[in-house]
Amino acid sequence: MANKKYDLVIADGRIIDPALGFGKDAYIFIKDGLIQKVVTPTAAVKKEVKNLDRSQVIDATGKLVVPGLIDIHVHLREPGREDAETIESGCQAAAAGGFTSVCCMPNTTPRIDNQETVKFVQDRAKDCDARVYVVGAVTKNLEGKELSEIGDLVKIGAVAISDDGKYPQNPEIMRRGLEYAKMFGIPVMQHAEDQYLCAGGVMNESFQSTRLGLKGAPAVAEEIAVLRDIALCRFTGARLHIQHVSTRQAVAAIRKAKAEGVNVTAEATPHHLVLTDEEIGKEFNTNLRVNPPIRTTDDRDAVIEGLVDGTIDCIASDHAPHSEEDKDCEFDLAPAGMIGLETTLALVKTYLIDKGYLSWADAIRKMTANPARILSLPGGSLAEGSPADITIIDQDKKWTVKADKFRSKSKNSPFIGWKMKGQVYKTLLGGRVVFEQ
Ligand code: DOR
Ligand code: ZN
């Protein structure tokens, strides 16, 4: 009969955990969905595991075992655009990408600017393959005019507020949003693009936009938005999180603000860390259209520098599904956004770790402990007693991104056909295997 002292053991993996340490070989014992113990593989431990039923053991020899990854910037599209993504399919994509927790943005239809819609999302997410935390809207209908009932949103479980996709243009509204957020103990997440400066822009304003004859959104639109809200953050003492940083000057502004003790944090997306605007002219691939736009090589390098020196705290995908019908059009007519949950980890490994910018320890910290800290989320460590949200990574596995392999309902990735190194081997959510290669 199976030994039921444990439900599952992850054997012989190499642990990378910001809390526990790095590169240690360990066995993880799981019981009732929780991590019961993490131990060094002594002869006694190995013997104990040998006696277990094989179905209870995951052999992680040669693999990395890390806390379930956390993505604090995801669009799940439900309610409203279930043709592009549902909460269920988005969570399947998350699991396939090694993410056990995601934060969903409020730009759904209807918007997540009221308790009913928060509750709807929470209910739909209940039996899904990832934990879903809801980010409520700063302003009603994301219109930037009138604040949402922020206290109500927090009371029902919103972990932050954001008008993502839009920038609350009115500084008075943003000031009040920050003040309410502070009062309720949550951060404001900010999509930093001055709407006037960006009006009509479909790519970065640069040599490339001139060459291609496309209207550009200038980098200064992000710089101004970031500077204004850093000033308001300093003034109010609230917590501000800058989403998808994409320019050299925004990185510099955040670096300076942090040095001055302003309560600001920041994220970068894999696409801003890997791509440049030179890609667009090759095929006018509409999956390269995204807000903020992918920028110049110099901006990309500055975002990497910011990630490396800690100015940028975490990596978030900005997973933004759009249907094939919507993306199958001229570049300037396409909606902005690309999916990212299923390619983020491999892009980080291939373009940041293998190129020597980040160690595995740094990368995992920026995808687990740091995002957890920014939004005060549970998880992000393999500490004993915590839910067994665990990602096992085959770090040297080579693979090619294929559209038909995506779990996401949408396939709008510019990385289709790209060769990657590093793949998710298994993802566990509360001790349940929710994805296996
Ligand atoms: O490119 C983007 N797409 N940027 C955003 O901020 C919103 C997102 C979306 O919802 O499609
Ligand atoms: Zn955004």
CSV table of C-alpha atoms and ligand atoms in Angstrom, one decimal:
chain,number,residue,atom,x,y,z
A,1,MET,CA,0.0,0.0,0.0
A,2,ALA,CA,1.2,3.5,-0.8
A,3,ASN,CA,2.9,5.4,2.0
A,4,LYS,CA,0.5,8.3,2.8
A,5,LYS,CA,2.8,10.1,5.1
A,6,TYR,CA,3.4,12.3,2.0
A,7,ASP,CA,1.4,12.9,-1.1
A,8,LEU,CA,4.3,13.7,-3.3
A,9,VAL,CA,8.1,14.1,-3.2
A,10,ILE,CA,10.2,16.1,-5.6
A,11,ALA,CA,13.4,14.2,-5.6
A,12,ASP,CA,16.9,15.2,-6.6
A,13,GLY,CA,16.2,18.7,-7.9
A,14,ARG,CA,18.4,21.7,-7.5
A,15,ILE,CA,16.6,24.3,-5.4
A,16,ILE,CA,16.7,28.0,-6.3
A,17,ASP,CA,14.7,29.9,-3.8
A,18,PRO,CA,15.4,33.6,-2.8
A,19,ALA,CA,14.4,32.7,0.8
A,20,LEU,CA,16.1,29.3,1.2
A,21,GLY,CA,19.2,29.7,-0.8
A,22,PHE,CA,20.6,28.8,-4.2
A,23,GLY,CA,21.8,25.8,-6.0
A,24,LYS,CA,21.3,23.3,-3.2
A,25,ASP,CA,20.3,19.8,-3.9
A,26,ALA,CA,17.2,18.9,-2.0
A,27,TYR,CA,14.1,16.8,-1.7
A,28,ILE,CA,10.7,18.5,-1.2
A,29,PHE,CA,8.0,16.6,0.6
A,30,ILE,CA,4.4,17.6,0.0
A,31,LYS,CA,1.4,16.8,2.0
A,32,ASP,CA,-2.2,18.1,1.8
A,33,GLY,CA,-1.1,20.7,-0.8
A,34,LEU,CA,1.6,22.2,1.5
A,35,ILE,CA,5.4,22.0,1.5
A,36,GLN,CA,6.0,19.8,4.5
A,37,LYS,CA,9.7,19.7,4.5
A,38,VAL,CA,12.7,20.6,2.3
A,39,VAL,CA,15.7,18.4,3.1
A,40,THR,CA,19.2,17.6,2.1
A,41,PRO,CA,19.3,14.2,0.4
A,42,THR,CA,21.1,12.1,3.0
A,43,ALA,CA,21.2,8.3,2.6
A,44,ALA,CA,18.3,8.0,5.0
A,45,VAL,CA,16.1,10.4,3.0
A,46,LYS,CA,16.9,8.6,-0.2
A,47,LYS,CA,16.0,5.3,1.4
A,48,GLU,CA,12.7,6.7,2.6
A,49,VAL,CA,11.8,7.9,-0.8
A,50,LYS,CA,12.9,4.6,-2.4
A,51,ASN,CA,10.1,2.9,-0.4
A,52,LEU,CA,7.4,5.3,-1.7
A,53,ASP,CA,5.0,4.4,-4.5
A,54,ARG,CA,6.5,5.6,-7.8
A,55,SER,CA,3.4,7.7,-8.5
A,56,GLN,CA,4.3,9.7,-5.4
A,57,VAL,CA,7.7,10.7,-6.7
A,58,ILE,CA,8.7,13.3,-9.3
A,59,ASP,CA,12.3,12.7,-10.4
A,60,ALA,CA,13.8,16.1,-10.8
A,61,THR,CA,17.4,15.0,-11.5
A,62,GLY,CA,19.3,17.7,-13.3
A,63,LYS,CA,16.3,20.1,-13.1
A,64,LEU,CA,15.9,23.4,-11.3
A,65,VAL,CA,13.1,23.5,-8.6
A,66,VAL,CA,11.9,27.0,-7.9
A,67,PRO,CA,8.9,28.7,-6.2
A,68,GLY,CA,5.9,28.9,-8.6
A,69,LEU,CA,6.5,32.0,-10.7
A,70,ILE,CA,4.4,35.1,-10.2
A,71,ASP,CA,3.3,37.4,-13.0
A,72,ILE,CA,1.8,40.6,-11.8
A,73,HIS,CA,0.8,41.9,-15.2
A,74,VAL,CA,-1.6,39.7,-17.2
A,75,HIS,CA,-4.8,40.4,-19.3
A,76,LEU,CA,-7.3,37.5,-19.0
A,77,ARG,CA,-10.0,39.1,-21.2
A,78,GLU,CA,-12.9,37.6,-19.3
A,79,PRO,CA,-15.5,39.1,-19.0
A,80,GLY,CA,-16.0,40.4,-22.5
A,81,ARG,CA,-13.5,38.9,-24.9
A,82,GLU,CA,-13.8,35.2,-24.2
A,83,ASP,CA,-12.9,34.6,-27.9
A,84,ALA,CA,-9.4,35.9,-27.2
A,85,GLU,CA,-8.9,34.4,-23.7
A,86,THR,CA,-10.9,33.1,-20.8
A,87,ILE,CA,-9.8,33.0,-17.2
A,88,GLU,CA,-9.5,29.2,-17.6
A,89,SER,CA,-7.4,29.3,-20.7
A,90,GLY,CA,-5.3,32.1,-19.4
A,91,CYS,CA,-4.6,30.1,-16.3
A,92,GLN,CA,-3.7,27.1,-18.4
A,93,ALA,CA,-1.2,29.3,-20.3
A,94,ALA,CA,0.2,30.5,-17.0
A,95,ALA,CA,0.7,26.9,-15.8
A,96,ALA,CA,2.4,26.0,-19.1
A,97,GLY,CA,4.7,29.0,-18.6
A,98,GLY,CA,5.6,28.0,-15.0
A,99,PHE,CA,3.4,30.7,-13.4
A,100,THR,CA,1.3,29.7,-10.4
A,101,SER,CA,0.0,33.2,-9.6
A,102,VAL,CA,-1.1,36.0,-11.9
A,103,CYS,CA,-2.5,39.4,-11.4
A,104,CYS,CA,-5.2,40.3,-13.9
A,105,MET,CA,-5.7,43.8,-15.2
A,106,PRO,CA,-9.1,45.6,-15.2
A,107,ASN,CA,-9.5,46.5,-18.9
A,108,THR,CA,-12.1,43.9,-19.5
A,109,THR,CA,-15.7,44.5,-20.7
A,110,PRO,CA,-17.2,45.5,-18.4
A,111,ARG,CA,-14.2,47.0,-16.6
A,112,ILE,CA,-13.1,45.6,-13.2
A,113,ASP,CA,-14.1,48.9,-11.4
A,114,ASN,CA,-16.7,47.5,-9.1
A,115,GLN,CA,-17.1,44.7,-6.5
A,116,GLU,CA,-19.4,42.5,-8.7
A,117,THR,CA,-16.8,42.2,-11.4
A,118,VAL,CA,-14.0,41.5,-9.0
A,119,LYS,CA,-16.2,38.7,-7.5
A,120,PHE,CA,-17.0,37.4,-11.0
A,121,VAL,CA,-13.3,37.0,-11.8
A,122,GLN,CA,-12.6,35.4,-8.4
A,123,ASP,CA,-15.4,32.9,-8.8
A,124,ARG,CA,-14.4,32.0,-12.4
A,125,ALA,CA,-10.8,31.5,-11.2
A,126,LYS,CA,-11.7,29.1,-8.4
A,127,ASP,CA,-10.8,25.8,-9.9
A,128,CYS,CA,-8.4,27.0,-12.5
A,129,ASP,CA,-4.7,26.1,-13.0
A,130,ALA,CA,-3.3,29.3,-11.4
A,131,ARG,CA,-4.1,31.6,-8.6
A,132,VAL,CA,-5.7,34.8,-9.9
A,133,TYR,CA,-5.3,38.1,-8.0
A,134,VAL,CA,-7.4,41.0,-9.2
A,135,VAL,CA,-6.2,44.5,-10.0
A,136,GLY,CA,-9.1,46.9,-9.9
A,137,ALA,CA,-9.4,50.1,-11.9
A,138,VAL,CA,-8.2,53.5,-10.6
A,139,THR,CA,-11.0,55.3,-12.3
A,140,LYS,CA,-14.5,54.3,-13.3
A,141,ASN,CA,-14.6,52.7,-16.8
A,142,LEU,CA,-10.9,53.5,-17.0
A,143,GLU,CA,-11.9,57.0,-18.2
A,144,GLY,CA,-9.6,58.9,-16.0
A,145,LYS,CA,-12.5,61.1,-14.8
A,146,GLU,CA,-13.9,59.7,-11.6
A,147,LEU,CA,-12.2,57.4,-9.0
A,148,SER,CA,-13.6,53.9,-8.6
A,149,GLU,CA,-14.8,52.9,-5.2
A,150,ILE,CA,-11.3,51.9,-4.2
A,151,GLY,CA,-12.2,50.9,-0.6
A,152,ASP,CA,-14.9,48.6,-1.9
A,153,LEU,CA,-12.5,47.0,-4.4
A,154,VAL,CA,-9.9,46.4,-1.7
A,155,LYS,CA,-12.5,45.1,0.7
A,156,ILE,CA,-13.5,42.3,-1.8
A,157,GLY,CA,-9.9,41.4,-2.5
A,158,ALA,CA,-8.3,43.7,-5.1
A,159,VAL,CA,-4.6,43.7,-4.5
A,160,ALA,CA,-3.8,46.9,-6.4
A,161,ILE,CA,-5.4,49.4,-8.7
A,162,SER,CA,-4.3,50.4,-12.3
A,163,ASP,CA,-5.9,51.9,-15.4
A,164,ASP,CA,-3.5,49.8,-17.4
A,165,GLY,CA,-3.7,50.4,-21.1
A,166,LYS,CA,-4.4,54.0,-20.2
A,167,TYR,CA,-2.7,56.7,-18.3
A,168,PRO,CA,-4.8,58.7,-15.8
A,169,GLN,CA,-4.0,61.9,-17.5
A,170,ASN,CA,-5.4,64.2,-14.8
A,171,PRO,CA,-2.8,64.7,-12.1
A,172,GLU,CA,-5.5,65.6,-9.5
A,173,ILE,CA,-7.2,62.2,-10.1
A,174,MET,CA,-3.9,60.4,-9.9
A,175,ARG,CA,-3.1,62.2,-6.6
A,176,ARG,CA,-6.4,61.1,-5.1
A,177,GLY,CA,-6.0,57.6,-6.4
A,178,LEU,CA,-2.6,57.4,-4.7
A,179,GLU,CA,-4.0,58.8,-1.5
A,180,TYR,CA,-6.9,56.3,-1.4
A,181,ALA,CA,-4.5,53.4,-2.3
A,182,LYS,CA,-2.2,54.4,0.5
A,183,MET,CA,-5.2,54.6,2.9
A,184,PHE,CA,-6.1,51.0,2.0
A,185,GLY,CA,-2.6,49.7,1.9
A,186,ILE,CA,-2.2,48.8,-1.8
A,187,PRO,CA,0.0,50.2,-4.5
A,188,VAL,CA,-1.1,52.0,-7.7
A,189,MET,CA,0.2,50.3,-10.8
A,190,GLN,CA,0.8,52.8,-13.6
A,191,HIS,CA,0.8,52.5,-17.4
A,192,ALA,CA,3.1,55.4,-18.1
A,193,GLU,CA,2.2,57.0,-21.4
A,194,ASP,CA,1.1,60.6,-21.7
A,195,GLN,CA,-2.0,60.3,-23.9
A,196,TYR,CA,-1.4,63.6,-25.7
A,197,LEU,CA,2.1,62.9,-26.7
A,198,CYS,CA,1.2,59.3,-27.8
A,199,ALA,CA,-2.0,60.2,-29.7
A,200,GLY,CA,-2.1,58.2,-32.9
A,201,GLY,CA,1.3,56.6,-32.3
A,202,VAL,CA,1.6,53.0,-33.4
A,203,MET,CA,5.3,52.3,-32.8
A,204,ASN,CA,8.2,54.0,-31.2
A,205,GLU,CA,9.0,57.5,-32.6
A,206,SER,CA,12.5,57.0,-34.0
A,207,PHE,CA,14.5,56.7,-37.1
A,208,GLN,CA,12.6,53.4,-37.8
A,209,SER,CA,9.1,55.1,-37.6
A,210,THR,CA,10.3,57.7,-40.0
A,211,ARG,CA,11.7,55.1,-42.3
A,212,LEU,CA,8.6,53.1,-42.3
A,213,GLY,CA,6.2,56.1,-42.5
A,214,LEU,CA,4.4,55.1,-39.3
A,215,LYS,CA,3.3,57.5,-36.6
A,216,GLY,CA,5.5,57.3,-33.6
A,217,ALA,CA,4.9,57.5,-29.8
A,218,PRO,CA,7.9,59.2,-28.4
A,219,ALA,CA,9.9,58.0,-25.4
A,220,VAL,CA,9.4,61.3,-23.7
A,221,ALA,CA,5.7,60.4,-23.3
A,222,GLU,CA,6.9,57.7,-20.9
A,223,GLU,CA,9.5,59.8,-19.2
A,224,ILE,CA,7.0,62.6,-18.4
A,225,ALA,CA,4.4,60.2,-17.1
A,226,VAL,CA,6.9,58.5,-14.9
A,227,LEU,CA,8.3,61.8,-13.6
A,228,ARG,CA,4.9,63.2,-12.8
A,229,ASP,CA,3.8,60.2,-10.8
A,230,ILE,CA,7.1,59.9,-9.0
A,231,ALA,CA,6.5,63.5,-7.8
A,232,LEU,CA,3.0,62.5,-6.7
A,233,CYS,CA,4.3,59.4,-5.1
A,234,ARG,CA,6.8,61.4,-3.1
A,235,PHE,CA,4.2,64.0,-2.2
A,236,THR,CA,1.5,61.5,-1.1
A,237,GLY,CA,3.8,58.9,0.4
A,238,ALA,CA,1.8,56.2,-1.4
A,239,ARG,CA,3.3,53.2,-3.2
A,240,LEU,CA,3.7,53.4,-6.9
A,241,HIS,CA,4.6,50.6,-9.3
A,242,ILE,CA,5.6,51.5,-12.8
A,243,GLN,CA,4.5,48.9,-15.3
A,244,HIS,CA,6.4,47.8,-18.4
A,245,VAL,CA,9.3,50.3,-18.3
A,246,SER,CA,10.6,50.8,-21.8
A,247,THR,CA,12.9,53.8,-22.1
A,248,ARG,CA,16.4,54.9,-20.9
A,249,GLN,CA,15.0,58.1,-19.3
A,250,ALA,CA,12.3,56.3,-17.4
A,251,VAL,CA,14.9,53.8,-16.0
A,252,ALA,CA,17.0,56.8,-15.0
A,253,ALA,CA,14.1,58.6,-13.3
A,254,ILE,CA,13.2,55.5,-11.3
A,255,ARG,CA,16.8,54.9,-10.3
A,256,LYS,CA,17.1,58.4,-9.0
A,257,ALA,CA,13.7,58.3,-7.2
A,258,LYS,CA,14.7,55.0,-5.4
A,259,ALA,CA,18.0,56.6,-4.4
A,260,GLU,CA,16.0,59.4,-2.8
A,261,GLY,CA,13.9,56.9,-0.9
A,262,VAL,CA,10.7,57.4,-2.9
A,263,ASN,CA,8.4,54.4,-2.6
A,264,VAL,CA,8.5,53.3,-6.2
A,265,THR,CA,8.9,49.9,-7.8
A,266,ALA,CA,9.1,48.8,-11.4
A,267,GLU,CA,8.7,45.9,-13.8
A,268,ALA,CA,10.0,45.2,-17.3
A,269,THR,CA,8.5,42.8,-19.9
A,270,PRO,CA,10.5,40.2,-21.8
A,271,HIS,CA,9.6,42.0,-25.1
A,272,HIS,CA,11.1,45.3,-24.0
A,273,LEU,CA,14.2,43.4,-22.7
A,274,VAL,CA,14.6,41.4,-25.9
A,275,LEU,CA,13.2,43.2,-29.0
A,276,THR,CA,13.9,46.5,-30.7
A,277,ASP,CA,12.0,48.6,-33.1
A,278,GLU,CA,14.2,47.4,-36.0
A,279,GLU,CA,12.1,44.2,-35.9
A,280,ILE,CA,9.0,45.9,-37.2
A,281,GLY,CA,10.3,46.8,-40.7
A,282,LYS,CA,11.2,43.2,-41.4
A,283,GLU,CA,7.6,41.8,-41.9
A,284,PHE,CA,5.3,44.4,-40.3
A,285,ASN,CA,4.3,41.6,-37.9
A,286,THR,CA,1.3,43.0,-36.1
A,287,ASN,CA,2.2,41.0,-33.0
A,288,LEU,CA,5.1,43.5,-32.6
A,289,ARG,CA,2.6,46.3,-32.0
A,290,VAL,CA,2.4,46.8,-28.3
A,291,ASN,CA,2.0,49.7,-25.8
A,292,PRO,CA,4.4,51.0,-24.7
A,293,PRO,CA,6.1,50.3,-28.0
A,294,ILE,CA,9.3,48.3,-28.4
A,295,ARG,CA,12.0,50.9,-28.5
A,296,THR,CA,15.6,51.5,-29.8
A,297,THR,CA,18.6,49.3,-29.0
A,298,ASP,CA,19.8,52.0,-26.6
A,299,ASP,CA,16.5,51.9,-24.7
A,300,ARG,CA,16.5,48.1,-24.6
A,301,ASP,CA,20.0,48.1,-23.2
A,302,ALA,CA,19.0,50.7,-20.5
A,303,VAL,CA,16.1,48.5,-19.4
A,304,ILE,CA,18.5,45.6,-19.1
A,305,GLU,CA,20.9,47.7,-17.1
A,306,GLY,CA,18.0,48.8,-14.8
A,307,LEU,CA,17.0,45.1,-14.3
A,308,VAL,CA,20.6,44.2,-13.5
A,309,ASP,CA,21.2,47.0,-11.0
A,310,GLY,CA,17.9,46.5,-9.2
A,311,THR,CA,16.2,49.6,-10.5
A,312,ILE,CA,13.7,47.3,-12.1
A,313,ASP,CA,12.4,44.9,-9.4
A,314,CYS,CA,10.6,42.3,-11.4
A,315,ILE,CA,9.8,40.8,-14.8
A,316,ALA,CA,6.1,40.7,-15.9
A,317,SER,CA,4.7,39.4,-19.2
A,318,ASP,CA,1.9,41.9,-19.9
A,319,HIS,CA,0.3,38.9,-21.5
A,320,ALA,CA,-2.2,40.6,-23.8
A,321,PRO,CA,-4.2,38.1,-26.0
A,322,HIS,CA,-5.9,39.4,-29.2
A,323,SER,CA,-7.8,37.2,-31.6
A,324,GLU,CA,-6.4,36.3,-35.0
A,325,GLU,CA,-9.2,38.3,-36.7
A,326,ASP,CA,-8.2,41.4,-34.8
A,327,LYS,CA,-4.5,41.1,-35.5
A,328,ASP,CA,-4.9,40.1,-39.2
A,329,CYS,CA,-4.7,43.6,-40.6
A,330,GLU,CA,-2.4,46.4,-41.4
A,331,PHE,CA,0.2,47.2,-38.7
A,332,ASP,CA,-1.3,50.6,-37.8
A,333,LEU,CA,-4.8,49.2,-37.5
A,334,ALA,CA,-3.9,46.3,-35.2
A,335,PRO,CA,-4.7,46.4,-31.5
A,336,ALA,CA,-1.7,46.6,-29.2
A,337,GLY,CA,-0.5,43.7,-27.3
A,338,MET,CA,1.2,40.3,-27.4
A,339,ILE,CA,0.8,37.1,-25.4
A,340,GLY,CA,3.7,36.3,-23.1
A,341,LEU,CA,2.9,33.8,-20.3
A,342,GLU,CA,4.3,30.8,-22.3
A,343,THR,CA,7.5,32.4,-23.6
A,344,THR,CA,8.6,34.6,-20.6
A,345,LEU,CA,10.8,32.0,-18.8
A,346,ALA,CA,12.6,30.8,-21.9
A,347,LEU,CA,13.2,34.4,-23.1
A,348,VAL,CA,14.7,35.2,-19.7
A,349,LYS,CA,16.9,32.1,-19.8
A,350,THR,CA,18.0,32.5,-23.4
A,351,TYR,CA,18.4,36.3,-23.6
A,352,LEU,CA,19.3,37.4,-20.0
A,353,ILE,CA,20.8,34.4,-18.2
A,354,ASP,CA,22.7,32.9,-21.1
A,355,LYS,CA,24.0,36.3,-22.1
A,356,GLY,CA,25.4,36.8,-18.7
A,357,TYR,CA,23.1,39.7,-17.5
A,358,LEU,CA,21.3,37.7,-14.7
A,359,SER,CA,22.1,34.6,-12.7
A,360,TRP,CA,19.4,32.1,-12.2
A,361,ALA,CA,19.1,33.3,-8.7
A,362,ASP,CA,18.5,36.9,-9.8
A,363,ALA,CA,16.0,35.9,-12.5
A,364,ILE,CA,14.0,33.7,-10.1
A,365,ARG,CA,14.0,36.5,-7.5
A,366,LYS,CA,12.6,38.9,-10.1
A,367,MET,CA,9.8,36.4,-10.9
A,368,THR,CA,8.9,35.2,-7.4
A,369,ALA,CA,9.9,36.9,-4.2
A,370,ASN,CA,10.1,40.5,-5.7
A,371,PRO,CA,6.7,40.5,-7.3
A,372,ALA,CA,5.2,38.9,-4.2
A,373,ARG,CA,6.7,41.6,-2.1
A,374,ILE,CA,5.5,44.5,-4.3
A,375,LEU,CA,1.8,43.3,-4.1
A,376,SER,CA,2.0,41.7,-0.7
A,377,LEU,CA,1.0,38.4,-2.3
A,378,PRO,CA,1.5,35.0,-0.6
A,379,GLY,CA,4.0,32.6,-2.3
A,380,GLY,CA,7.3,33.3,-3.9
A,381,SER,CA,9.2,30.9,-1.7
A,382,LEU,CA,9.6,27.2,-0.9
A,383,ALA,CA,9.4,27.7,2.8
A,384,GLU,CA,8.1,24.8,4.8
A,385,GLY,CA,4.4,25.1,5.5
A,386,SER,CA,3.6,27.2,2.5
A,387,PRO,CA,1.3,26.0,-0.4
A,388,ALA,CA,3.2,23.7,-2.7
A,389,ASP,CA,3.3,26.1,-5.7
A,390,ILE,CA,6.4,24.9,-7.4
A,391,THR,CA,7.9,25.1,-10.9
A,392,ILE,CA,10.4,22.6,-12.2
A,393,ILE,CA,12.6,23.8,-15.0
A,394,ASP,CA,14.5,21.8,-17.6
A,395,GLN,CA,17.2,24.5,-17.9
A,396,ASP,CA,19.1,23.2,-20.9
A,397,LYS,CA,16.1,22.0,-23.0
A,398,LYS,CA,16.1,23.4,-26.5
A,399,TRP,CA,12.7,24.1,-28.1
A,400,THR,CA,11.1,26.1,-30.8
A,401,VAL,CA,8.0,28.3,-30.2
A,402,LYS,CA,5.1,26.9,-32.1
A,403,ALA,CA,1.7,28.6,-32.4
A,404,ASP,CA,-0.3,25.4,-32.1
A,405,LYS,CA,1.4,24.5,-28.8
A,406,PHE,CA,0.1,27.6,-27.0
A,407,ARG,CA,-2.4,26.9,-24.3
A,408,SER,CA,-3.6,30.5,-24.6
A,409,LYS,CA,-6.6,30.9,-26.8
A,410,SER,CA,-4.8,33.6,-28.7
A,411,LYS,CA,-1.6,33.1,-30.7
A,412,ASN,CA,-0.4,36.6,-31.0
A,413,SER,CA,3.3,36.1,-30.3
A,414,PRO,CA,6.1,37.7,-32.3
A,415,PHE,CA,8.3,34.8,-31.0
A,416,ILE,CA,6.7,32.1,-33.0
A,417,GLY,CA,9.5,30.2,-34.8
A,418,TRP,CA,12.2,31.5,-32.3
A,419,LYS,CA,14.6,28.9,-30.9
A,420,MET,CA,14.7,28.9,-27.1
A,421,LYS,CA,16.7,27.3,-24.3
A,422,GLY,CA,15.0,26.4,-21.0
A,423,GLN,CA,11.6,24.9,-20.7
A,424,VAL,CA,9.0,24.3,-18.0
A,425,TYR,CA,9.1,20.6,-17.0
A,426,LYS,CA,6.3,20.6,-14.5
A,427,THR,CA,4.2,23.1,-12.6
A,428,LEU,CA,2.5,22.3,-9.3
A,429,LEU,CA,-0.3,24.4,-7.8
A,430,GLY,CA,-1.0,23.5,-4.2
A,431,GLY,CA,0.7,20.2,-4.7
A,432,ARG,CA,-1.4,19.4,-7.8
A,433,VAL,CA,0.4,18.9,-11.1
A,434,VAL,CA,-1.3,21.5,-13.4
A,435,PHE,CA,1.2,21.2,-16.2
A,436,GLU,CA,3.7,18.7,-17.4
A,437,GLN,CA,5.8,18.6,-20.5
B,1,DOR,O1,0.0,46.5,-25.6
B,1,DOR,C1,-0.8,46.5,-24.7
B,1,DOR,N1,-1.9,45.8,-24.6
B,1,DOR,N2,-0.5,47.4,-23.7
B,1,DOR,C2,-1.4,47.6,-22.7
B,1,DOR,O2,-1.1,48.3,-21.8
B,1,DOR,C3,-2.8,47.0,-22.7
B,1,DOR,C4,-2.7,45.7,-23.5
B,1,DOR,C5,-4.0,45.1,-23.8
B,1,DOR,O3,-4.9,45.1,-23.0
B,1,DOR,O4,-4.2,44.6,-24.9
B,2,ZN,ZN,0.0,48.7,-19.8
